[in-house]
Amino acid sequence: MRYDVMIWPKAKEGNAYIMEFKVKKKKETNLENTVREALKQIEEKGYEAELVALGIPKENIRKYGFAFEGKQVLIGS
């Protein structure tokens, strides 16, 4: 797996975070599309499987896509 950032909770009841960073490509018309691509990648590549295997409930896993274009940033979940 090649996620960008993953943060594990100290206790299994805490929240875990998966973050995927993307630079906007020419084919993506806006930063919203880039965020969607980042979130799509998290789902398609099954990044949460490692956390679930550690016993962290799926509802405690937060997923964020970060989109960049120059100095502009958009974050979505």
Short mmCIF file of C-alpha atoms in Angstrom, two decimals:
data_model
loop_
_atom_site.label_atom_id
_atom_site.label_comp_id
_atom_site.label_asym_id
_atom_site.label_seq_id
_atom_site.Cartn_x
_atom_site.Cartn_y
_atom_site.Cartn_z
CA MET A 1 0.00 0.00 0.00
CA ARG A 2 1.17 3.48 -0.80
CA TYR A 3 -1.04 5.88 1.11
CA ASP A 4 0.39 9.32 1.78
CA VAL A 5 -0.37 9.66 5.51
CA MET A 6 -2.02 7.33 8.00
CA ILE A 7 -2.43 8.13 11.69
CA TRP A 8 -3.31 5.34 14.11
CA PRO A 9 -5.13 5.99 17.40
CA LYS A 10 -3.47 5.08 20.70
CA ALA A 11 -6.57 3.10 21.66
CA LYS A 12 -8.74 1.10 19.25
CA GLU A 13 -11.74 3.23 20.23
CA GLY A 14 -10.06 6.40 18.93
CA ASN A 15 -10.18 7.86 15.45
CA ALA A 16 -7.73 6.92 12.69
CA TYR A 17 -6.97 9.17 9.73
CA ILE A 18 -6.05 8.42 6.12
CA MET A 19 -4.89 11.35 4.00
CA GLU A 20 -4.22 11.33 0.27
CA PHE A 21 -2.56 14.32 -1.43
CA LYS A 22 -3.04 15.13 -5.12
CA VAL A 23 -1.82 17.90 -7.40
CA LYS A 24 -4.53 18.96 -9.87
CA LYS A 25 -3.98 17.53 -13.33
CA LYS A 26 -4.94 19.32 -16.54
CA LYS A 27 -7.74 16.82 -17.21
CA GLU A 28 -9.37 17.66 -13.86
CA THR A 29 -11.44 20.80 -14.37
CA ASN A 30 -11.34 21.96 -10.73
CA LEU A 31 -10.02 21.15 -7.27
CA GLU A 32 -13.27 19.42 -6.32
CA ASN A 33 -12.59 16.78 -8.99
CA THR A 34 -9.05 16.33 -7.66
CA VAL A 35 -10.39 15.79 -4.13
CA ARG A 36 -12.82 13.19 -5.51
CA GLU A 37 -9.91 11.41 -7.22
CA ALA A 38 -7.96 11.33 -3.95
CA LEU A 39 -10.92 9.89 -2.03
CA LYS A 40 -11.59 7.41 -4.85
CA GLN A 41 -7.99 6.20 -4.61
CA ILE A 42 -8.35 5.63 -0.85
CA GLU A 43 -11.40 3.43 -1.49
CA GLU A 44 -10.15 1.59 -4.59
CA LYS A 45 -6.80 0.68 -3.06
CA GLY A 46 -8.35 -0.41 0.24
CA TYR A 47 -6.11 1.72 2.44
CA GLU A 48 -8.39 1.21 5.45
CA ALA A 49 -7.80 -2.58 5.46
CA GLU A 50 -4.64 -2.22 7.54
CA LEU A 51 -6.52 -0.27 10.22
CA VAL A 52 -9.48 -2.65 10.21
CA ALA A 53 -7.05 -5.58 10.63
CA LEU A 54 -5.75 -3.85 13.77
CA GLY A 55 -9.29 -3.86 15.17
CA ILE A 56 -10.19 -0.24 14.51
CA PRO A 57 -13.89 0.06 13.62
CA LYS A 58 -14.62 1.39 10.13
CA GLU A 59 -16.77 4.15 11.60
CA ASN A 60 -13.67 5.46 13.41
CA ILE A 61 -11.63 5.78 10.22
CA ARG A 62 -11.63 9.30 8.78
CA LYS A 63 -10.60 9.76 5.14
CA TYR A 64 -9.43 13.06 3.66
CA GLY A 65 -8.44 14.08 0.15
CA PHE A 66 -6.18 17.10 -0.29
CA ALA A 67 -6.08 18.84 -3.67
CA PHE A 68 -3.39 21.35 -4.62
CA GLU A 69 -3.07 23.82 -7.49
CA GLY A 70 -0.32 26.35 -6.97
CA LYS A 71 -1.05 28.02 -3.62
CA GLN A 72 -4.69 26.88 -3.59
CA VAL A 73 -5.68 23.90 -1.45
CA LEU A 74 -9.01 22.14 -1.05
CA ILE A 75 -9.64 19.43 1.55
CA GLY A 76 -12.58 17.06 1.36
CA SER A 77 -13.82 13.99 3.17
#
